[in-house]
């Protein structure tokens, strides 16, 4: 038996959080994708047996919530969902108190938050791993499913080019940082004022594992999709930005990904969207059923990728 306090100390020293795609090395990113494919094909064990996981969600969720709850159950764990009413991060209770209290009940906190700063604070004070289920800055679990989907359809990630059309937001930031780390080139086309921040573009260039990886921040969608193996888009108005929706609809005009834009990419390019979709804005109605769309497979892969993420961060 350890003296009181030692176990807690060990957990704190050993715990790893998944707040950003950059919390994984390129090799670990590849390893998780590979493991996700293996579990999908051959099944999985019970690495979460006896583990309880809190899902702390400040924003609505369909894919993330359901895929995490199902995945946790499949791996032998138990999940507790806490919505905005119960949580009130920093409003009903200070983040510090929530982190300390939950750490005594559960083995992991999966959080969807408005402010990435709150998430970082939660991770700093929690003695259990914290997983980002979407913040204003990043959406790392989505990106693990995206890379899994691309790997399944293209067999390799290295040497491919992904074009993102739209906002320099949480999804495009995580995609840029993760795709370049596994050897993919990344081009984003955004209207003026909505570009991906320079620091992320620079970080992605530094993280890239091969000299042939390019990271481009452009304004013209047709230029961005030239030579692309994957064309990806996301909503123009993210959760929490609803007050800007009208202005954004105007500013993003011309950035719709439709069959015409797809025809300017490589002939076998995949169309991807993380959903939810705003039909008539970033895509026309029916775009998810375009012959090149893998958007529904991508959504289903949230479950498959997250099983491997959970096993990696909690199953040891
Ligand atoms: N950028 C979107 C992603 C939704 C999964 C948002 O933050 O609302």
mmCIF file of C-alpha atoms in Angstrom, residues 2 48 85 110 178 182 226 297:
data_model
loop_
_atom_site.group_PDB
_atom_site.id
_atom_site.type_symbol
_atom_site.label_atom_id
_atom_site.label_comp_id
_atom_site.label_asym_id
_atom_site.label_seq_id
_atom_site.Cartn_x
_atom_site.Cartn_y
_atom_site.Cartn_z
ATOM 1 C CA UNK A 2 1.235 3.490 -0.824
ATOM 2 C CA UNK A 48 -12.292 0.615 -19.784
ATOM 3 C CA UNK A 85 -27.720 23.116 -17.040
ATOM 4 C CA UNK A 110 -14.564 14.511 -21.883
ATOM 5 C CA UNK A 178 -2.746 16.970 -37.791
ATOM 6 C CA UNK A 182 1.203 12.779 -41.041
ATOM 7 C CA UNK A 226 -6.288 22.089 -57.589
ATOM 8 C CA UNK A 297 -18.692 7.073 -43.340
#
